[in-house]
Coordinates of C-alpha atoms (C1' of nucleotides) in Angstrom, one line a residue:
Chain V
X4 CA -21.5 16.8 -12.0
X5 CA -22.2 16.3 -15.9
X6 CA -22.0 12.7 -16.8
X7 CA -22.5 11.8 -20.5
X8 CA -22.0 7.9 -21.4
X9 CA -21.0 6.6 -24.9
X10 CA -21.4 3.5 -26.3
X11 CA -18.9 3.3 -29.5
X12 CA -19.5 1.7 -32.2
X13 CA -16.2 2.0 -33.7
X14 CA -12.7 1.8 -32.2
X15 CA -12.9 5.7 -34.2
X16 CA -15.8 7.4 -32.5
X17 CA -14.5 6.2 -28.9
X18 CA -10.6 7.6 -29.8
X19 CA -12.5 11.0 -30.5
X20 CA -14.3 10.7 -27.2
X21 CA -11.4 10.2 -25.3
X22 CA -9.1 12.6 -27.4
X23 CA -11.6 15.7 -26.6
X24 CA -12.4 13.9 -23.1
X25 CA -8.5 14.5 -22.3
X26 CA -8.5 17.8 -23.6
X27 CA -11.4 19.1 -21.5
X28 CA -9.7 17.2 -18.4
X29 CA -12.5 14.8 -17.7
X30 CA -12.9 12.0 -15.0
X31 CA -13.2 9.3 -17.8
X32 CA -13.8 5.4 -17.2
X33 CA -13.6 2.9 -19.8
X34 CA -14.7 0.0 -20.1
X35 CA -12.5 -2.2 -22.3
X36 CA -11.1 -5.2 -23.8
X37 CA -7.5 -4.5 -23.8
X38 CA -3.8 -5.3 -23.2
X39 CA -1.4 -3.4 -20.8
X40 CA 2.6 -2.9 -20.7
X41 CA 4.2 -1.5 -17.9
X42 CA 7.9 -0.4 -17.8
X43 CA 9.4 1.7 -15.3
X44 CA 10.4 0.7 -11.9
X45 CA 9.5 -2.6 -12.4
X46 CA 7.6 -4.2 -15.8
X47 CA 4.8 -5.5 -16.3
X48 CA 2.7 -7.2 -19.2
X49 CA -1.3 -8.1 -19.1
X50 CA -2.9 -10.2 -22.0
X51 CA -5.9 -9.4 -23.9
X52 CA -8.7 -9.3 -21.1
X53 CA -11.9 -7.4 -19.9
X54 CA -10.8 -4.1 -18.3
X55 CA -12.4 -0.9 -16.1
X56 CA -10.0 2.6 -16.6
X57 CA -10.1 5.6 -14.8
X58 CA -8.4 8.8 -15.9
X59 CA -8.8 11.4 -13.4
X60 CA -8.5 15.2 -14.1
X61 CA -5.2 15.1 -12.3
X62 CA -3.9 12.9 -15.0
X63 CA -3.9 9.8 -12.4
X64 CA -4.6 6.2 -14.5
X65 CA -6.1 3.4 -13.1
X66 CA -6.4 0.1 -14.7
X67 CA -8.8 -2.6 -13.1
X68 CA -9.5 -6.0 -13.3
X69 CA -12.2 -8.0 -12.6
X70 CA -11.4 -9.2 -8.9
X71 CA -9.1 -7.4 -6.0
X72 CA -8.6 -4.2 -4.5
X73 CA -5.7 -3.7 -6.1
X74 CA -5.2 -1.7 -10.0
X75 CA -4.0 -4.4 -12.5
X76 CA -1.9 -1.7 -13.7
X77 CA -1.6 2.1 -12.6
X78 CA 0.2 5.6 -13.1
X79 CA -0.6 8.0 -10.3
X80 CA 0.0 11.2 -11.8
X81 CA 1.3 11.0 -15.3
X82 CA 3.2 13.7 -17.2
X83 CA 1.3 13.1 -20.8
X84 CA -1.6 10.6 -21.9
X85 CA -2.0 10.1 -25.5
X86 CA -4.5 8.5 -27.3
X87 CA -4.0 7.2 -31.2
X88 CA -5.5 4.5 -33.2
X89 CA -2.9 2.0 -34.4
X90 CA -3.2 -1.2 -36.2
X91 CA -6.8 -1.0 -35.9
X92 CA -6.1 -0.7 -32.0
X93 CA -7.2 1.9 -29.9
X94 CA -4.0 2.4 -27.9
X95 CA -3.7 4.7 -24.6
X96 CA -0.2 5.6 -23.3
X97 CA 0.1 6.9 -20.0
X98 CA 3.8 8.5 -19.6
X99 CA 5.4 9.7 -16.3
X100 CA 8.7 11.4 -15.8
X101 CA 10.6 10.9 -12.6
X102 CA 10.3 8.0 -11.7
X103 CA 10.4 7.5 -16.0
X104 CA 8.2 4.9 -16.3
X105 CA 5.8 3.7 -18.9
X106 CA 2.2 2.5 -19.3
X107 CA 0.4 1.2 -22.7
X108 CA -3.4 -0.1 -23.1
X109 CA -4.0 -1.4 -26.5
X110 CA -7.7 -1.7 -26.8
X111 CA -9.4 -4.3 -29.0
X112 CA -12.8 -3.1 -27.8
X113 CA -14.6 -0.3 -26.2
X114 CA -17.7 -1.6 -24.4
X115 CA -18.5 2.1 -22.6
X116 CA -17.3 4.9 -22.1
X117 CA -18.2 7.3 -19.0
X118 CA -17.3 10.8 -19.3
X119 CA -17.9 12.9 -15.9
X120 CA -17.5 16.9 -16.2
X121 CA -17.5 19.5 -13.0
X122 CA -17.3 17.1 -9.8
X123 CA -18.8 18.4 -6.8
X124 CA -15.3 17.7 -4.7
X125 CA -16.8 17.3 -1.4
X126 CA -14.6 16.9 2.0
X127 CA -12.8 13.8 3.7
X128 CA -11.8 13.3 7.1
X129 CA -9.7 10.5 8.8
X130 CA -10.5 9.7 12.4
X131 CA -8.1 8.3 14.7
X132 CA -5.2 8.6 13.4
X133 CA -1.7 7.8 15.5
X134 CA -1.6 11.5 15.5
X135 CA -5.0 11.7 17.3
X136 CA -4.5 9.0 19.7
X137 CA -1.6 11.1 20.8
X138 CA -3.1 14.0 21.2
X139 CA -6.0 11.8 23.1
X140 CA -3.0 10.7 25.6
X141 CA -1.7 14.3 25.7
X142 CA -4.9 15.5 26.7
X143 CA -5.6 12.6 29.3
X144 CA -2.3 11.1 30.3
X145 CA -4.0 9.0 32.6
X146 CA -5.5 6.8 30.0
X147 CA -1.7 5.4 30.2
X148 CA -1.4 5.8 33.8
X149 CA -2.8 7.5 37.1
X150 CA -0.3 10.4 37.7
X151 CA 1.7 10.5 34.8
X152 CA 3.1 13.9 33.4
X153 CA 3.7 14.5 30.0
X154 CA 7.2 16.4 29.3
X155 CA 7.7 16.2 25.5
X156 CA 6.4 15.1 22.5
X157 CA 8.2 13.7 19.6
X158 CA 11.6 14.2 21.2
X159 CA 14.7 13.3 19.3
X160 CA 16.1 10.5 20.6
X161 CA 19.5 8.5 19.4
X162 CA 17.5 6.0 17.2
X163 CA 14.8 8.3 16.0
X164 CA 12.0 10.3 17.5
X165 CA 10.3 8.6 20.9
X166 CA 6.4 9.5 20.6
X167 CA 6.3 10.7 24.3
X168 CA 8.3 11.3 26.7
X169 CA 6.9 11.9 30.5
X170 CA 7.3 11.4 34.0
X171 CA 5.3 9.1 36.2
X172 CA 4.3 9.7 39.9
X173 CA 7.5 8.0 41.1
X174 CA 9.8 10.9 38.9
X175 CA 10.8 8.1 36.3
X176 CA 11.5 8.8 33.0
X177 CA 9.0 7.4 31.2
X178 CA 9.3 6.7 27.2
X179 CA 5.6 5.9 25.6
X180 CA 5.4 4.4 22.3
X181 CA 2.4 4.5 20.3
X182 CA 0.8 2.3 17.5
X183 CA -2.7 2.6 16.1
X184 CA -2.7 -0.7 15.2
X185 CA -1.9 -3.9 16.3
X186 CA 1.7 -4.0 17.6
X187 CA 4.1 -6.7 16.2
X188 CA 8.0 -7.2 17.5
X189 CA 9.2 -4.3 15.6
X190 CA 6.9 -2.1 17.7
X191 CA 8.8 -3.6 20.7
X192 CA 12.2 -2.9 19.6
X193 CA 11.9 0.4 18.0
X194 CA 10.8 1.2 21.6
X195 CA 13.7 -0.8 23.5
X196 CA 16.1 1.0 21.5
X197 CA 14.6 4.2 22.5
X198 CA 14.5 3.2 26.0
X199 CA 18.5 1.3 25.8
X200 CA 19.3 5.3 24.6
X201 CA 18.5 6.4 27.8
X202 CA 19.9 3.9 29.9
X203 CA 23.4 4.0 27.9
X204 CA 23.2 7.1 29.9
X205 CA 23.3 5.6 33.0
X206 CA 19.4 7.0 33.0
X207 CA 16.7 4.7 34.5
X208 CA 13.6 4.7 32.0
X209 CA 10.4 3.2 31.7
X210 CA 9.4 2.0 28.4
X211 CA 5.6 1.6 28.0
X212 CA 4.2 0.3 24.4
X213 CA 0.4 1.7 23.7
X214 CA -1.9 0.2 21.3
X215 CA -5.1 -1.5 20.8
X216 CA -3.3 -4.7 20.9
X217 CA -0.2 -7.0 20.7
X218 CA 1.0 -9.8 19.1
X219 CA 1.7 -12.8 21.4
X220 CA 5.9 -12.7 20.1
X221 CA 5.6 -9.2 20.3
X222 CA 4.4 -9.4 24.1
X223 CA 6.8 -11.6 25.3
X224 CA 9.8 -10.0 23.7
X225 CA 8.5 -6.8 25.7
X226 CA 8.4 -8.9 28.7
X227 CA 12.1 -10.1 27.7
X228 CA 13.4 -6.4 27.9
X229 CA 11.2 -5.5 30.6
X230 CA 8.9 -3.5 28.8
X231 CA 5.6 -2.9 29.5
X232 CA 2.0 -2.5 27.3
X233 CA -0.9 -0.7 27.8
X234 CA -4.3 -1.3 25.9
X235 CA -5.5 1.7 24.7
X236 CA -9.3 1.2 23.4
X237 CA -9.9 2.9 20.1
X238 CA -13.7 3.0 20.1
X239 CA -13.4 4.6 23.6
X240 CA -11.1 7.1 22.1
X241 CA -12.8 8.0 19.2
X242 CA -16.3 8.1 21.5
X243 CA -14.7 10.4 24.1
X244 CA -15.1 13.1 21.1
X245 CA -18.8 14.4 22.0
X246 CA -18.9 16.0 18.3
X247 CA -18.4 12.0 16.8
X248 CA -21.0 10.0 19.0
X249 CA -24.0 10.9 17.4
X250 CA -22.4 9.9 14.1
X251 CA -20.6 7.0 15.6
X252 CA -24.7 5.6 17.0
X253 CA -25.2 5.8 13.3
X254 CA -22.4 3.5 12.3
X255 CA -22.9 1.1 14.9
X256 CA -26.9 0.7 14.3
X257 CA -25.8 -0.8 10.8
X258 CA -24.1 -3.7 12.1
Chain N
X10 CA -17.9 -9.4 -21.7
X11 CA -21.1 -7.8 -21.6
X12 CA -21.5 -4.5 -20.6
X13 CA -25.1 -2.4 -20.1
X14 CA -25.3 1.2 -19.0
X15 CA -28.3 2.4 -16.8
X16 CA -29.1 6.2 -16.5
X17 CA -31.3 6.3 -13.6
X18 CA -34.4 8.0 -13.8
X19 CA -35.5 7.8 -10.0
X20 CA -33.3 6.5 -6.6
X21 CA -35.5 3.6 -7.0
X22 CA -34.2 2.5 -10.4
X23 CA -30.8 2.7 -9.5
X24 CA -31.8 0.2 -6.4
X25 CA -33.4 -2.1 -8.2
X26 CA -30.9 -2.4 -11.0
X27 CA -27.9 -2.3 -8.3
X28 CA -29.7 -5.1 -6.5
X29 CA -29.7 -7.2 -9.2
X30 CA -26.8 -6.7 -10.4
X31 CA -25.3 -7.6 -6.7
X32 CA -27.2 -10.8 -6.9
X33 CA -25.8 -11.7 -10.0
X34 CA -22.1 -11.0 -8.7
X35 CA -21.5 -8.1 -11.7
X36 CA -18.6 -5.8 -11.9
X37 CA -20.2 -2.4 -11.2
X38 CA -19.2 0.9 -11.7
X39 CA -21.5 3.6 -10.3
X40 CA -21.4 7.3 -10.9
X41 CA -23.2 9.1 -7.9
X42 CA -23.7 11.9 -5.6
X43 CA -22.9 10.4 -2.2
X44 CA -22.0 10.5 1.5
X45 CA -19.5 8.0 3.2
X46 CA -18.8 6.4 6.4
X47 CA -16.0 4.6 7.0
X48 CA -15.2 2.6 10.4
X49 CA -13.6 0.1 11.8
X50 CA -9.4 0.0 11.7
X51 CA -9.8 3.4 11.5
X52 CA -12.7 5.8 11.0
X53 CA -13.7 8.6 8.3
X54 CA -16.3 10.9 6.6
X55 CA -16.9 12.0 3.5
X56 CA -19.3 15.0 2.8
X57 CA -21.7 15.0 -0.2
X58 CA -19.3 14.8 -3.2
X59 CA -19.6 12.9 -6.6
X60 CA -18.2 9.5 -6.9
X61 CA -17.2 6.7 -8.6
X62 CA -18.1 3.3 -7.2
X63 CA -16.7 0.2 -8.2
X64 CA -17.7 -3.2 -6.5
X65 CA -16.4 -6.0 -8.1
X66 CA -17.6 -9.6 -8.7
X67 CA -15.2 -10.4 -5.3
X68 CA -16.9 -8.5 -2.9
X69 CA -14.1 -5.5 -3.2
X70 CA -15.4 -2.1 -3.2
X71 CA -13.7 1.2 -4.6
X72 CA -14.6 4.3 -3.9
X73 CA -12.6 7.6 -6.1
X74 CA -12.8 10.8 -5.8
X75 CA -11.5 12.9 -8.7
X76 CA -8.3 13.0 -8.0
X77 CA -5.7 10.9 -6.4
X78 CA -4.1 7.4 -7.3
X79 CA -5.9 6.5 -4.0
X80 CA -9.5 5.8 -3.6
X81 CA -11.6 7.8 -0.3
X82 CA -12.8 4.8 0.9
X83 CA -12.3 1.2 0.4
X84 CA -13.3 -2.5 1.7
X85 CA -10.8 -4.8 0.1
X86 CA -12.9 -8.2 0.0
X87 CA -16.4 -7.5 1.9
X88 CA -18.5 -10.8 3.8
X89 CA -21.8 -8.8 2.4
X90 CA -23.2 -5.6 0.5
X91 CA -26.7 -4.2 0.7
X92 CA -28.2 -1.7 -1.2
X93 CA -31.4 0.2 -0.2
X94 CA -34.1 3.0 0.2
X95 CA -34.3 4.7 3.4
X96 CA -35.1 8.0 4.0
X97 CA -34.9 8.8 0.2
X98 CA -31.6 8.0 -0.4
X99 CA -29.9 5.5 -1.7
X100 CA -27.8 3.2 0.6
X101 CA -25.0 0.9 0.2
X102 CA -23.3 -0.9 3.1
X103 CA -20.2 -3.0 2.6
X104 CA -19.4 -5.1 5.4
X105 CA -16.4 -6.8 6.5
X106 CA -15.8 -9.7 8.9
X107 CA -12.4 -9.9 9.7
X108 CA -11.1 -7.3 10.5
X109 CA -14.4 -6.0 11.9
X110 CA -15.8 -2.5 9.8
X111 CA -18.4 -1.3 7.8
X112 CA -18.3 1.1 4.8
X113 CA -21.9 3.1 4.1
X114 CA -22.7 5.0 0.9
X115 CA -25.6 7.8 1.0
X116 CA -26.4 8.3 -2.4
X117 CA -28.5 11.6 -3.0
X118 CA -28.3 10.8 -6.9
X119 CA -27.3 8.3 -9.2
X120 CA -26.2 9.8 -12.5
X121 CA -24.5 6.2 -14.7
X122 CA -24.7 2.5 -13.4
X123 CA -22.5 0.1 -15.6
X124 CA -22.8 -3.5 -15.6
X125 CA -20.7 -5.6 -16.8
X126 CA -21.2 -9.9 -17.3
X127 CA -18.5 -12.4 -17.5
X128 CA -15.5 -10.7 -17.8
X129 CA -12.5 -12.3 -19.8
X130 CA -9.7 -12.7 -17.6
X131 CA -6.8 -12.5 -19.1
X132 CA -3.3 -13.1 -17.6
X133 CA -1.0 -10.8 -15.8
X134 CA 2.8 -10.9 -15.1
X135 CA 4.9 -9.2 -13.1
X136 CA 8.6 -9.3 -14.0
X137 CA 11.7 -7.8 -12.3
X138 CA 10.5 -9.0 -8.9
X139 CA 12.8 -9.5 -5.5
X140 CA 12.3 -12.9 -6.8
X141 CA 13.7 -12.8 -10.2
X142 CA 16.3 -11.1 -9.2
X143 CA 17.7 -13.7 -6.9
X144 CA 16.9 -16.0 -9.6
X145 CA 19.1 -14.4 -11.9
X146 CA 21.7 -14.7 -9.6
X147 CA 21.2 -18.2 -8.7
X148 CA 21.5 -18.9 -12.5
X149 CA 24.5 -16.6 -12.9
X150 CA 26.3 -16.0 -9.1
X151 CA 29.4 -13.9 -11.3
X152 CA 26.6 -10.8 -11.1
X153 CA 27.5 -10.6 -7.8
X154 CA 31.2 -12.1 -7.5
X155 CA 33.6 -13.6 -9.8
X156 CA 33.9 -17.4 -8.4
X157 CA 30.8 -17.1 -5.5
X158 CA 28.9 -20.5 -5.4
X159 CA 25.7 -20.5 -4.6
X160 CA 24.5 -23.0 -1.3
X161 CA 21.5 -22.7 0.0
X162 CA 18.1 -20.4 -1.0
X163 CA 16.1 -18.7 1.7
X164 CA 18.6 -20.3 4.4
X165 CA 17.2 -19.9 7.8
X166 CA 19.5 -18.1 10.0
X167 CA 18.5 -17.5 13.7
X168 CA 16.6 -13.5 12.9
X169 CA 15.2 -15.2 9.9
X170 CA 15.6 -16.2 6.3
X171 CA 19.0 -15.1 4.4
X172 CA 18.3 -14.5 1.0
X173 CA 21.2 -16.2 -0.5
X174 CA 23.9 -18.2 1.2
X175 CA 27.2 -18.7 -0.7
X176 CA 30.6 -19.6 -0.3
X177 CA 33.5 -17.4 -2.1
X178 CA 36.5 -18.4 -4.2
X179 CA 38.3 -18.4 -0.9
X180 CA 36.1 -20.8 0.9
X181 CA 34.5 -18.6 3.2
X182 CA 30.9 -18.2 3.8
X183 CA 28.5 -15.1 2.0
X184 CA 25.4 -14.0 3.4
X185 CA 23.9 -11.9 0.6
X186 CA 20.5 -9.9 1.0
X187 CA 18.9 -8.9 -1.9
X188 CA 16.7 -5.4 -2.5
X189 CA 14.8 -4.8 -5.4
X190 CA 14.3 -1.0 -4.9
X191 CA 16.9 1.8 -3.1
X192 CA 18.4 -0.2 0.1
X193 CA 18.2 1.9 2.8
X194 CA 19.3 1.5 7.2
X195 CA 16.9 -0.9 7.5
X196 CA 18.5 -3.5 4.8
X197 CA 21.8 -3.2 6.3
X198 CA 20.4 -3.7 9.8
X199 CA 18.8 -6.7 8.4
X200 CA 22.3 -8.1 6.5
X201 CA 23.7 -7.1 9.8
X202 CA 21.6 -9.5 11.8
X203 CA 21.8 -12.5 9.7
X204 CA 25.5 -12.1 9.3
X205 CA 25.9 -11.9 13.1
X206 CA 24.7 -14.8 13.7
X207 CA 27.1 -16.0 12.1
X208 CA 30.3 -14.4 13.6
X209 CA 28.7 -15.6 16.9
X210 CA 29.0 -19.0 16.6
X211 CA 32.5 -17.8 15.6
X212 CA 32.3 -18.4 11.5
X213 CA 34.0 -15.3 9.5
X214 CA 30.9 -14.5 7.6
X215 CA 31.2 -11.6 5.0
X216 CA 27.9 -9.6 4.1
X217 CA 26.7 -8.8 1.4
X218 CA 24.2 -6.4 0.0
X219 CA 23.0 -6.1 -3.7
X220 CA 20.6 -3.8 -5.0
X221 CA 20.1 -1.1 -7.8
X222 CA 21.2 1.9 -5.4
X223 CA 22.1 2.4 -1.4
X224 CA 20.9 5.8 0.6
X225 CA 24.4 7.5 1.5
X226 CA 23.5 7.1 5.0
X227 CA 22.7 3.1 4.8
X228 CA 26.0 3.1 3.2
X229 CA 28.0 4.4 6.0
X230 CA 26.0 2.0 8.3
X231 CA 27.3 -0.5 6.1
X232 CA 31.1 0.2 5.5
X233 CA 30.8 1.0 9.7
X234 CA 29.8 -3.1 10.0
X235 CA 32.1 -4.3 7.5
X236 CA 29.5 -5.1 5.0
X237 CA 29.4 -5.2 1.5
X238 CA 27.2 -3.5 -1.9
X239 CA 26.9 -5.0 -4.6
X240 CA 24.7 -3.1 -7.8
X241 CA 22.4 -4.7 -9.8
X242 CA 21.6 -3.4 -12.7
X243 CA 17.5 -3.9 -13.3
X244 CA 17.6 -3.0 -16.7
X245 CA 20.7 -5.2 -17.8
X246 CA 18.9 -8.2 -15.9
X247 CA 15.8 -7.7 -17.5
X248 CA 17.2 -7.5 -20.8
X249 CA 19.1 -10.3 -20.4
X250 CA 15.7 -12.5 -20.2
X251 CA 15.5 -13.1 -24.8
X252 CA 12.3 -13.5 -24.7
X253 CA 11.4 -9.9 -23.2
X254 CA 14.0 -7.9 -25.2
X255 CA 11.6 -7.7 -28.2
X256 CA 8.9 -6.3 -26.0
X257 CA 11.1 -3.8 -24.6
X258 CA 12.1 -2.8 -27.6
X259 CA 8.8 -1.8 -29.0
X260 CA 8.3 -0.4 -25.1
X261 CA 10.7 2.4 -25.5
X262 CA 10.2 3.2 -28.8
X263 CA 7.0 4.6 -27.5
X264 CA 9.4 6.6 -25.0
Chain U
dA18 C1' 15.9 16.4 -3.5
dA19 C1' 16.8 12.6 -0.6
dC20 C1' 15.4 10.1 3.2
dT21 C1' 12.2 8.3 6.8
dT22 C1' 7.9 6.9 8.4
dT23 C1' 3.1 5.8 8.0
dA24 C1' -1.0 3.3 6.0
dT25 C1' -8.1 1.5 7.1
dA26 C1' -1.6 -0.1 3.8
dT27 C1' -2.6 -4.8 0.5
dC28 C1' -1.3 -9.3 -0.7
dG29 C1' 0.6 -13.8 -0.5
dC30 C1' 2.6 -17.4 2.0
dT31 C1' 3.7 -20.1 6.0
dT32 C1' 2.8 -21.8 10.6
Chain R
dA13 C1' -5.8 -16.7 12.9
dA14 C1' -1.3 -14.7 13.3
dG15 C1' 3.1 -13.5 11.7
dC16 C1' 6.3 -12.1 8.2
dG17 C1' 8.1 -9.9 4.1
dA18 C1' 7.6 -7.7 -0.6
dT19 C1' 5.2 -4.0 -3.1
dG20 C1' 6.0 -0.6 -9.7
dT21 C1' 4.0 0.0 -2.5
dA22 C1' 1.9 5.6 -2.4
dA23 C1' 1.9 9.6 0.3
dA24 C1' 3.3 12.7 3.8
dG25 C1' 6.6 14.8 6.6
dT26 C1' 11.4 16.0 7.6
dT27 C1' 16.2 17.2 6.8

DNA sequence: AACTTTATATCGCTT
DNA sequence: AAGCGATGTAAAGTT
């Protein structure tokens, strides 16, 4: 990656920057003293204050203030930015189409300017996933239960789609809901209604929430329906992958 | 707000300027050539792939890729961050207490630090929120109804918290629920539930549901429950507000 | 294109 | 700390 930086010292020679930065379809940050408008979905309006913004390549805009994870103000992928010098203002506009929506920086100052050519794009992967953790359970039932056989995955059911759908040692139907996170009360009656789909039919069924953990509402509303819950360990789960351990040592020797 | 740029000339450099910066609670932005770990709700890698870091004076760190409104990894606000030398990289570790994970940066070059001091603030507001809407209607209940009279605010009804409780021209009771964006099953289920309650303790309770737009199939749901959709027009209510017609004005003339 | 579901959702507020 | 709801949610997958 090229990165060149510029340090304006007019409002003049940082609009040229960014005019032939945009053209050439930079990764451009800014750092500015500015004020935002938003219109679109919602609207928004930001007085005069110190500001980070990222243009990415892909025409995404992201406007930063001082403190949170969270963009001030954002656009994530616009169908035209333009940049002009008005009223002695450097002012960016940041247009999308569908949804039609809106976003204007007027810059009083340009601190620094960042201009990034050619990124080496590298590769990202997510672990654990709810996806994975299924496939986990697919591959082992019996990290749910001893015996248990899985019949389908995903199957449509009246409400929706039930994650699994198996058969324990006893020949009950058995309907397996997973989370990947922390399961709350809507967890526990997304299941029941999968499970109150079956027994409309006059079909006994099992209903058995999987996840890491449960809230204490959430477990006794489960108890209410008589549901059950099964703690699935994550960390266990992710270790079981022989390629991830050695990585995984890494990690945990950090903390 | 006082901004310095750094081009690194060794890994070392970079550290030392990072680490000061850390110490002095700066808004950085980084530029690098890095490796990342994430893990703890979940878990990921990133191969070698330039970057752009931001950690902010909070203890939030960013990290973008060059493309996406999303960044790869983040730590919304981190307990600690570390930078260092080890094995002739550059490392950063963002760590977070609750919930437990850890976020590690492998720097193999570091092309741009920029640190910024004191950062004006400036103000930020959000208009056209769930919450203005219902206090539009509060001021004016003839957006929803001709004659409705408003009772009670965030009543709490058994499932939870109506967002408007009125009474008709006719005397009878209105439940109304209130969507910012598209209403879709879920928003009728929830009217549903609230208005319920109601008819169980055996009070005629009508239902009603306002929002810019309804998915055809959460309308069904609703005409099916003998429920009621109002529109609400964002744009009218918005404009109605004097002091922001001005603004909008010069908003889309930019459109 | 509309709709549904997920997310390392985040964030703010209340209990 | 846990629960609950809104978000300019965004993004991905499905119908």
């Amino acid at each position: 990656m090229d990165v060149g930086v510029v340090i304006p010292e007019t409002l003049e020679e940082a609009r040229a920057h960014i005019a032939e930065a945009l053209e050439r379809r930079s990764w451009i940050t800014i750092a500015a003293l500015c004020k935002a408008w938003y219109e679109g979905r919602g609207a928004s309006e930001a007085t005069l204050g110190d500001r980070i913004v990222m243009v990415k390549p892909d025409g995404s805009i992201i406007v930063h203030g001082h403190r949170g994870f969270k963009p001030l103000n954002w656009q994530p992928e616009t169908s035209a930015i333009t940049v002009a010098i008005e009223n002695s203002m450097l002012v960016l506009r940041a247009l999308r189409r569908t949804p039609r929506e809106i976003l204007v920086l007027e810059c009083s100052s340009v601190y620094a300017i960042l201009i990034a050519l050619n990124p080496e794009e590298g590769q990202f992967w997510m672990y654990v996933s709810e996806e994975e953790v299924r496939e986990a359970i697919i591959s082992d039932p019996s990290i749910v239960e001893e015996g248990l056989k899985i019949i389908d995955v995903e199957k449509p059911v009246e409400p929706g789609f039930v994650d699994l759908y198996a058969r324990d040692k006893n020949g009950n139907i058995v309907v397996i809901e997973i989370k990947r996170v922390k399961a709350g009360e809507d967890a526990v009656k997304q299941l029941l209604s999968y499970v109150e789909a079956f027994r409309a039919k006059g079909i006994r069924a099992r209903g058995i929430l999987v996840a890491p953990s449960i809230t204490e509402n959430a477990l006794k509303l489960l108890y209410l329906y008589n549901l059950e819950f099964k703690h699935v360990d994550l960390k266990k789960l992710y270790l079981s992958s022989a390629k991830r351990r050695a990585r995984f040592k890494q990690l945990t020797d950090y903390i």
